[in-house]
Amino acid sequence: MHGQKRSEYKSRLLNPEAASKLATKAQQWNALSHELLSQRKRLITPLNADAKPPSPKMLLTLTEKMLTVNPDPSHLWNIRREMLLHLLEKESSQFDVQPELSLTAHCLQRNPKAYSSWFHRKWSIAYMLSRGKTENQSNVLQSELDLCAQFLMLDERNFHCWNYRRFVVALLGSMAAKESAEINEIVTNNTAAAANLPSESYSGDWSSWMDLLSEDSTSKEILMGAQIVSDSTPKNLTSSLSKEKLNELIVSEWNFTSSKIQDNFSNGSAFHYRSKLISIVLEARLASDDETLDNAARLLRKQEKILSMAREEWEEILLNAIFTEPDDQTPWWYHRFIVAWAKPSLDLRDELGDSYNELVEDYESLLYEMADSLRELLEVEKENGLEGDAAERDESKGVKCKWAYLGLHLVLFSLFKLQRVDATELLCEAQECLDALIAIDPCRSERYKMLAAELSA
Amino acid sequence: MAEPTESSTDEYDVIICGTDLIQSILSSALSRAGKKVLHCDGNEWYGGFDAVLYTGSTLDCFIEGCQDAAAAAAVRKSVSGFNKDYTESDADDGELELLPREKYADLRLHSQTFLPCDEQHTVHLPPAKESHELFENKEVESARIKEDTDLLADAPEQSTTTQHKDVSDQCILDGNFSLDISPDLIYASGDAVQGLVKSGVADYLEFKSLKGLHLLMGKDDTKKQRHTTRGSKNTESNESTSTSADDTFISYRVPCSKGDVFRSQLLSPVDKRRLMKFLQLISDYGLAQDEAGSNNDAETVDEETAPADDTLQTKEHPETVAAESASEDAMYSINERYLNKGRSLSRPQNKAKPSTSELDSLIRCIRDNVDFSDYLINVAKLPPRLCSVVIHALALAPFGRSQLDHAYTAMNGVNDLLRHVSALGRFGDTAFLIPMYGSGELSQAFCRSGAVYGSTYMLRRAPLSISLTVDGDGNSTVKSVTLSGEEHIGGFADVHTDDTSKKDVGCSHVIVPSTMLPRKLLACTSIRLRIYRRISILKGSLMSQQDNQDSEDTEQRYAVVIPPATHGLNNASAVHGIILDDSAFVAPARKGYTVLHLTTSVLESGECSVDTCLDILSKSAQLVLDSQCSNEDRAKECHHISFSYSIDIVKPSDAQPIASGLHICYRDTQSITCDYAFREAKRIFEQICPEADFLALAKKVEDSIVYKNNNDSDDERMVLSNALDMIQDGVGGVLKPVETVADDVVGSVQGELANAMLDESISAEEENIVEVQKTDKIVE
């Protein structure tokens, strides 16, 4: 429907043949809809005890057919879930996830951005796990990853699909976490999270998994909300992932985002997923390290790794992306994340002592590099092929490169906050950025004024 | 359609000489427009210089033909006096003699290893030159054609290095190859695709996407550039690596689209920005032009109607006018409207209005006929290295700054760029499509469609001369064409050759390629360029998977550009390489062969000798191999053939046409695409049929296609009806799964449709083919 004028879309009704076809379809749909709702009512609240209640299976088939034609109405999916539960309750049969998966797959092919289809798929998977169907759980999840890859090949910016992918990976991760928790009681130092496991681990909730994996509080800041709420409690779990498999999974997910970004870096979802993954990838890379290190050395090692990963992200991806298309905002958001993520936490100062200063120095040099490149970018953007008069040049450069100014401001302000050098020059340049922003982006001038106030505070 | 005989009074509207691509498109287009067309070619096969030759059959004929050429010419000389000076011999009855078949375009075979040369031929061949012996296999430098005009005559005698016993040591080719004389790609959107789709000829053909366009460049200065952009803190550490300037060549993927630029290893970040700005400017220009074109068609002459060769400039520049009158709305609405057309270069949606001042300066440069490279350096402010990338790898111009007599102006450059850029993001990762089974299939397909519309085809009948009538004012008009008797060139001895008499066939138009005409006629209006080509058959895969994540995919479909004046080659023009394997069905399946076509060109008036050019090609082959292969799984050349032929490029001039009704078609300069053929064909078509629609489908065919597109099987409705039936029947039980129902319905509808279509087209074709068969010259 996107990019289509309403008048064009409506104009097909002018063709009497097409219009009558559509009218027939609408009639059929209404009749079915009515039938479905009334049957469902009779099933849930039987008026007359003598009459034969409608068959839930019939209702299931009806919803299936209607959803095949139009996957959007969520009440149809609700009825479907109701009927599924109804059947399971009455007949205590096994929940078969396959029909749900193929139905949703079909619906998603029709409309890859239907919220309700994706939700139903999540529900089906989560329900399957909660019923503790013993075989093939990780195989099913693995094939879900393949499905996501296919959908993302068709549209690499389908955020529904990225969300779903994170949900599946979180489930796989939870399995691994559960297993290692059973063996070692704790995966990490975070005992509280491990204790929480039974009720939380199969919700496909990214944050509960993150709790398991992360040692410190920094990752808490970047947690995302729950993917799905389910009151299901896991039962007999046989299939699971080993720690090595988990690391493999994480690395392959990380590479997956890389390849999607290489295909098209204007992809907020991929960058977002990357920001979620980066801390876990860090852990995975550290895991291979020498165990003999003491706590302080390990912390230092981790901080160094953070900085080197941040530098890698900047040089390999961000630098190329912002120079290719500085008006694309997605890399700039990721840049903000990286600048914040790489910053050595103040809490570490006491534990690390002198080496803390070295860390900050490293971070500072990364920021200086960023500032240099951004200045260069602004320089190129201001270039103009015209030998024309100054007024003409100013006019043409006016609207450009808002994000580069914002990025430079961020970098300068971060440098300023390190409070290591004489700040006046930095503040001065940051102020210039804000002034330029107020000039070229007057709609958000109040925001820039607020940032300016921060500078002078 | 009776067979034209010597006494026949049969008149054709148009006689087309040669079945090269341009002529084949024309014969299809003209017969569609209702013209009675006779299409003749002296060869055994279709395609002329665009033919695809098969090892073991037509390739052998081709080679033998070339080898026999000198001898044959001598024979002819004595028999029919053909080698007399090509002039309009007799002013009274105006006889315009055409070059004999083996002299078209002055085709010369330089070396080949496909056929063992026998004693007889080597007698008058100069010995092979040692420097050509490149690879491990023993090349049999056999055929080097000695002609009376041969430049080689002056070449210093070399020691004989090849012996006949080596023939047995050659690798024997296990399987057949389809080798194009002129391998061509087509832009995924543009004149060629438009013509193929509109005419329905695309149905005869299959295409695959080109996987990569690569640029072979020295490694040294990229590194330096990259490092200067780094932060000051790290400069010291990087300096050590940047100083190692060596001659190693690296093949870079040519950065065309946004994604390419982002990934490119060739460019520093700053260069990326500059290139992107420039490319977006070019695509803005294209959009503004389109917009202006659709606003007022009357005053716009866009690329299709412009002269086929861009060098044919008129004094006015309609495109420029159009671009200037483009409404500002076009600029505003670029973002939204064109987002769906592939995201190759479009700006993000949130991007502010692009500045118009740079567009203005581009338009000004186009109007002032500024040289393209001057524009790039002085106005667009691109660094020299980037300029070379833009000119040779993006605009794909074979020559740099004005090496031909005519300039490569900003307008030429921008049009070339636009053709490339606008074909991006349509199909696959590059802007190019590859015709499967060799690009010679294109001319065959057009001939086939010409036959469907009633053209008559005659192979093995070379046009010998064109008769003109001259009126009192000295204006000549085309009267008839004399065809040779049936002859054949080596092989195919079983073909009936009973009709050996010459024929004179009347006509009102003749289409003839420039290269068939005596050189003298065109000397003042055209520049002669010589195209050198080397086809190598390699055992093994050439291109390694450097930028493809899917390591399983080893299919070889690439193009390579080596810019002119490359260090170590000193090539006058760019070297273009096309690399194909069995995935494009030019090599036997699963035998692991790769076919490498290399092309370069020189001005015939220039200094470059044949040996220099052959040397450039063999060195290029080496470079391409070196840039890709690690030592262990290196591809090896097992066979090669090299030859050269001439083409003419029209100089802008207002010379009088030779005769009315005589249409001369020109091939493009060295190019890796064949889109030019469609523009050239259209130009000539419009001279002959000014009112008619170029390559239009017949009503009957068109109707059946519209029928195909309109019939959308309404599976939704069927599913709903099915559900309603279910309720009415009260069946709650087992039903056919929904998807199967839908699929069945769709399947059966499509099946029916396909059958209907098939019947239609077969009956349409049969009618005409039967007719053609009567004339006994049948299209294979």
PDB file of N, CA and C in Angstrom, chain B residues 155-214:
ATOM      1  N   ALA B 155      56.938  -6.642 -39.837  1.00  0.00           N
ATOM      2  CA  ALA B 155      57.423  -7.093 -38.536  1.00  0.00           C
ATOM      3  C   ALA B 155      58.725  -7.871 -38.687  1.00  0.00           C
ATOM      4  N   PRO B 156      59.643  -7.658 -37.762  1.00  0.00           N
ATOM      5  CA  PRO B 156      60.930  -8.347 -37.863  1.00  0.00           C
ATOM      6  C   PRO B 156      60.744  -9.851 -37.728  1.00  0.00           C
ATOM      7  N   GLU B 157      61.528 -10.566 -38.425  1.00  0.00           N
ATOM      8  CA  GLU B 157      61.442 -12.015 -38.384  1.00  0.00           C
ATOM      9  C   GLU B 157      61.885 -12.527 -37.015  1.00  0.00           C
ATOM     10  N   GLN B 158      61.161 -13.453 -36.524  1.00  0.00           N
ATOM     11  CA  GLN B 158      61.483 -14.006 -35.221  1.00  0.00           C
ATOM     12  C   GLN B 158      61.889 -15.456 -35.392  1.00  0.00           C
ATOM     13  N   SER B 159      62.562 -15.950 -34.392  1.00  0.00           N
ATOM     14  CA  SER B 159      62.944 -17.356 -34.467  1.00  0.00           C
ATOM     15  C   SER B 159      61.719 -18.233 -34.245  1.00  0.00           C
ATOM     16  N   THR B 160      61.681 -19.297 -34.919  1.00  0.00           N
ATOM     17  CA  THR B 160      60.536 -20.181 -34.802  1.00  0.00           C
ATOM     18  C   THR B 160      60.629 -20.969 -33.501  1.00  0.00           C
ATOM     19  N   THR B 161      59.625 -20.839 -32.680  1.00  0.00           N
ATOM     20  CA  THR B 161      59.669 -21.525 -31.392  1.00  0.00           C
ATOM     21  C   THR B 161      58.677 -22.663 -31.303  1.00  0.00           C
ATOM     22  N   THR B 162      57.759 -22.694 -32.177  1.00  0.00           N
ATOM     23  CA  THR B 162      56.744 -23.725 -32.059  1.00  0.00           C
ATOM     24  C   THR B 162      56.956 -24.797 -33.096  1.00  0.00           C
ATOM     25  N   GLN B 163      56.785 -26.007 -32.640  1.00  0.00           N
ATOM     26  CA  GLN B 163      56.936 -27.118 -33.563  1.00  0.00           C
ATOM     27  C   GLN B 163      55.611 -27.844 -33.674  1.00  0.00           C
ATOM     28  N   HIS B 164      55.483 -28.545 -34.723  1.00  0.00           N
ATOM     29  CA  HIS B 164      54.205 -29.202 -34.958  1.00  0.00           C
ATOM     30  C   HIS B 164      53.959 -30.360 -34.037  1.00  0.00           C
ATOM     31  N   LYS B 165      55.002 -30.920 -33.487  1.00  0.00           N
ATOM     32  CA  LYS B 165      54.769 -32.045 -32.589  1.00  0.00           C
ATOM     33  C   LYS B 165      54.032 -31.618 -31.315  1.00  0.00           C
ATOM     34  N   ASP B 166      54.067 -30.319 -31.022  1.00  0.00           N
ATOM     35  CA  ASP B 166      53.389 -29.834 -29.821  1.00  0.00           C
ATOM     36  C   ASP B 166      51.884 -30.030 -29.870  1.00  0.00           C
ATOM     37  N   VAL B 167      51.394 -30.196 -31.046  1.00  0.00           N
ATOM     38  CA  VAL B 167      49.952 -30.335 -31.183  1.00  0.00           C
ATOM     39  C   VAL B 167      49.430 -31.430 -30.277  1.00  0.00           C
ATOM     40  N   SER B 168      50.170 -32.509 -30.194  1.00  0.00           N
ATOM     41  CA  SER B 168      49.700 -33.631 -29.392  1.00  0.00           C
ATOM     42  C   SER B 168      49.757 -33.336 -27.896  1.00  0.00           C
ATOM     43  N   ASP B 169      50.601 -32.357 -27.504  1.00  0.00           N
ATOM     44  CA  ASP B 169      50.732 -32.053 -26.083  1.00  0.00           C
ATOM     45  C   ASP B 169      49.616 -31.133 -25.571  1.00  0.00           C
ATOM     46  N   GLN B 170      48.905 -30.558 -26.469  1.00  0.00           N
ATOM     47  CA  GLN B 170      47.862 -29.624 -26.033  1.00  0.00           C
ATOM     48  C   GLN B 170      46.836 -30.311 -25.170  1.00  0.00           C
ATOM     49  N   CYS B 171      46.237 -29.512 -24.264  1.00  0.00           N
ATOM     50  CA  CYS B 171      45.113 -30.119 -23.574  1.00  0.00           C
ATOM     51  C   CYS B 171      43.994 -30.229 -24.590  1.00  0.00           C
ATOM     52  N   ILE B 172      43.353 -31.366 -24.566  1.00  0.00           N
ATOM     53  CA  ILE B 172      42.245 -31.568 -25.472  1.00  0.00           C
ATOM     54  C   ILE B 172      41.003 -31.027 -24.778  1.00  0.00           C
ATOM     55  N   LEU B 173      40.238 -30.257 -25.469  1.00  0.00           N
ATOM     56  CA  LEU B 173      39.023 -29.704 -24.886  1.00  0.00           C
ATOM     57  C   LEU B 173      37.987 -30.802 -24.770  1.00  0.00           C
ATOM     58  N   ASP B 174      37.535 -31.041 -23.529  1.00  0.00           N
ATOM     59  CA  ASP B 174      36.488 -32.036 -23.395  1.00  0.00           C
ATOM     60  C   ASP B 174      35.146 -31.330 -23.314  1.00  0.00           C
ATOM     61  N   GLY B 175      34.593 -31.038 -24.432  1.00  0.00           N
ATOM     62  CA  GLY B 175      33.272 -30.427 -24.464  1.00  0.00           C
ATOM     63  C   GLY B 175      33.260 -29.235 -25.374  1.00  0.00           C
ATOM     64  N   ASN B 176      32.081 -28.747 -25.621  1.00  0.00           N
ATOM     65  CA  ASN B 176      31.940 -27.641 -26.555  1.00  0.00           C
ATOM     66  C   ASN B 176      31.792 -26.314 -25.837  1.00  0.00           C
ATOM     67  N   PHE B 177      32.365 -25.319 -26.430  1.00  0.00           N
ATOM     68  CA  PHE B 177      32.274 -23.968 -25.886  1.00  0.00           C
ATOM     69  C   PHE B 177      31.490 -23.094 -26.848  1.00  0.00           C
ATOM     70  N   SER B 178      30.830 -22.099 -26.300  1.00  0.00           N
ATOM     71  CA  SER B 178      30.174 -21.105 -27.142  1.00  0.00           C
ATOM     72  C   SER B 178      30.974 -19.828 -26.984  1.00  0.00           C
ATOM     73  N   LEU B 179      31.686 -19.444 -28.023  1.00  0.00           N
ATOM     74  CA  LEU B 179      32.556 -18.282 -27.909  1.00  0.00           C
ATOM     75  C   LEU B 179      31.999 -17.146 -28.746  1.00  0.00           C
ATOM     76  N   ASP B 180      31.806 -16.015 -28.094  1.00  0.00           N
ATOM     77  CA  ASP B 180      31.294 -14.857 -28.807  1.00  0.00           C
ATOM     78  C   ASP B 180      32.423 -14.139 -29.522  1.00  0.00           C
ATOM     79  N   ILE B 181      32.161 -13.720 -30.744  1.00  0.00           N
ATOM     80  CA  ILE B 181      33.144 -12.868 -31.414  1.00  0.00           C
ATOM     81  C   ILE B 181      33.171 -11.510 -30.703  1.00  0.00           C
ATOM     82  N   SER B 182      32.001 -11.005 -30.369  1.00  0.00           N
ATOM     83  CA  SER B 182      31.922  -9.769 -29.582  1.00  0.00           C
ATOM     84  C   SER B 182      31.059 -10.023 -28.357  1.00  0.00           C
ATOM     85  N   PRO B 183      31.678 -10.387 -27.244  1.00  0.00           N
ATOM     86  CA  PRO B 183      30.865 -10.668 -26.067  1.00  0.00           C
ATOM     87  C   PRO B 183      30.259  -9.382 -25.532  1.00  0.00           C
ATOM     88  N   ASP B 184      28.987  -9.390 -25.298  1.00  0.00           N
ATOM     89  CA  ASP B 184      28.330  -8.179 -24.825  1.00  0.00           C
ATOM     90  C   ASP B 184      27.463  -8.476 -23.618  1.00  0.00           C
ATOM     91  N   LEU B 185      27.395  -7.500 -22.752  1.00  0.00           N
ATOM     92  CA  LEU B 185      26.427  -7.550 -21.661  1.00  0.00           C
ATOM     93  C   LEU B 185      25.309  -6.589 -22.037  1.00  0.00           C
ATOM     94  N   ILE B 186      24.227  -6.621 -21.287  1.00  0.00           N
ATOM     95  CA  ILE B 186      23.250  -5.559 -21.496  1.00  0.00           C
ATOM     96  C   ILE B 186      22.915  -4.936 -20.153  1.00  0.00           C
ATOM     97  N   TYR B 187      22.618  -3.648 -20.194  1.00  0.00           N
ATOM     98  CA  TYR B 187      22.204  -2.957 -18.969  1.00  0.00           C
ATOM     99  C   TYR B 187      20.846  -3.475 -18.541  1.00  0.00           C
ATOM    100  N   ALA B 188      20.694  -3.662 -17.232  1.00  0.00           N
ATOM    101  CA  ALA B 188      19.465  -4.260 -16.720  1.00  0.00           C
ATOM    102  C   ALA B 188      18.242  -3.374 -16.935  1.00  0.00           C
ATOM    103  N   SER B 189      18.464  -2.129 -17.281  1.00  0.00           N
ATOM    104  CA  SER B 189      17.343  -1.322 -17.734  1.00  0.00           C
ATOM    105  C   SER B 189      17.940  -0.325 -18.698  1.00  0.00           C
ATOM    106  N   GLY B 190      17.289  -0.128 -19.797  1.00  0.00           N
ATOM    107  CA  GLY B 190      17.859   0.753 -20.802  1.00  0.00           C
ATOM    108  C   GLY B 190      17.355   0.368 -22.172  1.00  0.00           C
ATOM    109  N   ASP B 191      18.050   0.836 -23.186  1.00  0.00           N
ATOM    110  CA  ASP B 191      17.558   0.648 -24.546  1.00  0.00           C
ATOM    111  C   ASP B 191      17.382  -0.823 -24.891  1.00  0.00           C
ATOM    112  N   ALA B 192      18.359  -1.633 -24.501  1.00  0.00           N
ATOM    113  CA  ALA B 192      18.317  -3.035 -24.892  1.00  0.00           C
ATOM    114  C   ALA B 192      17.151  -3.749 -24.226  1.00  0.00           C
ATOM    115  N   VAL B 193      17.027  -3.570 -22.920  1.00  0.00           N
ATOM    116  CA  VAL B 193      15.953  -4.258 -22.204  1.00  0.00           C
ATOM    117  C   VAL B 193      14.597  -3.775 -22.702  1.00  0.00           C
ATOM    118  N   GLN B 194      14.518  -2.468 -22.915  1.00  0.00           N
ATOM    119  CA  GLN B 194      13.288  -1.914 -23.444  1.00  0.00           C
ATOM    120  C   GLN B 194      12.914  -2.573 -24.772  1.00  0.00           C
ATOM    121  N   GLY B 195      13.896  -2.660 -25.672  1.00  0.00           N
ATOM    122  CA  GLY B 195      13.638  -3.250 -26.973  1.00  0.00           C
ATOM    123  C   GLY B 195      13.280  -4.720 -26.866  1.00  0.00           C
ATOM    124  N   LEU B 196      14.003  -5.445 -26.013  1.00  0.00           N
ATOM    125  CA  LEU B 196      13.759  -6.881 -25.874  1.00  0.00           C
ATOM    126  C   LEU B 196      12.375  -7.155 -25.320  1.00  0.00           C
ATOM    127  N   VAL B 197      11.963  -6.333 -24.366  1.00  0.00           N
ATOM    128  CA  VAL B 197      10.665  -6.572 -23.735  1.00  0.00           C
ATOM    129  C   VAL B 197       9.543  -6.146 -24.661  1.00  0.00           C
ATOM    130  N   LYS B 198       9.705  -4.966 -25.234  1.00  0.00           N
ATOM    131  CA  LYS B 198       8.651  -4.437 -26.092  1.00  0.00           C
ATOM    132  C   LYS B 198       8.411  -5.365 -27.281  1.00  0.00           C
ATOM    133  N   SER B 199       9.485  -5.892 -27.838  1.00  0.00           N
ATOM    134  CA  SER B 199       9.342  -6.703 -29.030  1.00  0.00           C
ATOM    135  C   SER B 199       8.924  -8.128 -28.711  1.00  0.00           C
ATOM    136  N   GLY B 200       9.000  -8.511 -27.452  1.00  0.00           N
ATOM    137  CA  GLY B 200       8.693  -9.893 -27.106  1.00  0.00           C
ATOM    138  C   GLY B 200       9.830 -10.846 -27.416  1.00  0.00           C
ATOM    139  N   VAL B 201      10.940 -10.319 -27.934  1.00  0.00           N
ATOM    140  CA  VAL B 201      12.070 -11.185 -28.279  1.00  0.00           C
ATOM    141  C   VAL B 201      12.702 -11.760 -27.008  1.00  0.00           C
ATOM    142  N   ALA B 202      12.510 -11.048 -25.885  1.00  0.00           N
ATOM    143  CA  ALA B 202      13.060 -11.535 -24.616  1.00  0.00           C
ATOM    144  C   ALA B 202      12.570 -12.948 -24.318  1.00  0.00           C
ATOM    145  N   ASP B 203      11.409 -13.308 -24.841  1.00  0.00           N
ATOM    146  CA  ASP B 203      10.880 -14.648 -24.589  1.00  0.00           C
ATOM    147  C   ASP B 203      11.761 -15.744 -25.178  1.00  0.00           C
ATOM    148  N   TYR B 204      12.531 -15.401 -26.209  1.00  0.00           N
ATOM    149  CA  TYR B 204      13.400 -16.401 -26.817  1.00  0.00           C
ATOM    150  C   TYR B 204      14.686 -16.600 -26.022  1.00  0.00           C
ATOM    151  N   LEU B 205      14.944 -15.710 -25.070  1.00  0.00           N
ATOM    152  CA  LEU B 205      16.270 -15.666 -24.465  1.00  0.00           C
ATOM    153  C   LEU B 205      16.205 -15.876 -22.968  1.00  0.00           C
ATOM    154  N   GLU B 206      17.367 -16.194 -22.420  1.00  0.00           N
ATOM    155  CA  GLU B 206      17.458 -16.264 -20.968  1.00  0.00           C
ATOM    156  C   GLU B 206      18.631 -15.418 -20.524  1.00  0.00           C
ATOM    157  N   PHE B 207      18.534 -14.885 -19.346  1.00  0.00           N
ATOM    158  CA  PHE B 207      19.594 -14.015 -18.854  1.00  0.00           C
ATOM    159  C   PHE B 207      19.968 -14.380 -17.424  1.00  0.00           C
ATOM    160  N   LYS B 208      21.191 -14.068 -17.078  1.00  0.00           N
ATOM    161  CA  LYS B 208      21.587 -14.136 -15.675  1.00  0.00           C
ATOM    162  C   LYS B 208      22.244 -12.814 -15.323  1.00  0.00           C
ATOM    163  N   SER B 209      22.336 -12.557 -14.032  1.00  0.00           N
ATOM    164  CA  SER B 209      22.946 -11.290 -13.660  1.00  0.00           C
ATOM    165  C   SER B 209      24.464 -11.441 -13.623  1.00  0.00           C
ATOM    166  N   LEU B 210      25.123 -10.343 -13.917  1.00  0.00           N
ATOM    167  CA  LEU B 210      26.570 -10.307 -13.754  1.00  0.00           C
ATOM    168  C   LEU B 210      26.833 -10.215 -12.249  1.00  0.00           C
ATOM    169  N   LYS B 211      27.796 -10.990 -11.767  1.00  0.00           N
ATOM    170  CA  LYS B 211      27.989 -11.007 -10.319  1.00  0.00           C
ATOM    171  C   LYS B 211      28.853  -9.871  -9.823  1.00  0.00           C
ATOM    172  N   GLY B 212      29.730  -9.400 -10.658  1.00  0.00           N
ATOM    173  CA  GLY B 212      30.570  -8.305 -10.178  1.00  0.00           C
ATOM    174  C   GLY B 212      31.263  -7.594 -11.317  1.00  0.00           C
ATOM    175  N   LEU B 213      31.409  -6.296 -11.150  1.00  0.00           N
ATOM    176  CA  LEU B 213      32.206  -5.509 -12.075  1.00  0.00           C
ATOM    177  C   LEU B 213      33.443  -5.094 -11.290  1.00  0.00           C
ATOM    178  N   HIS B 214      34.603  -5.475 -11.805  1.00  0.00           N
ATOM    179  CA  HIS B 214      35.821  -5.218 -11.039  1.00  0.00           C
ATOM    180  C   HIS B 214      36.746  -4.283 -11.777  1.00  0.00           C
TER     181      HIS B 214
END
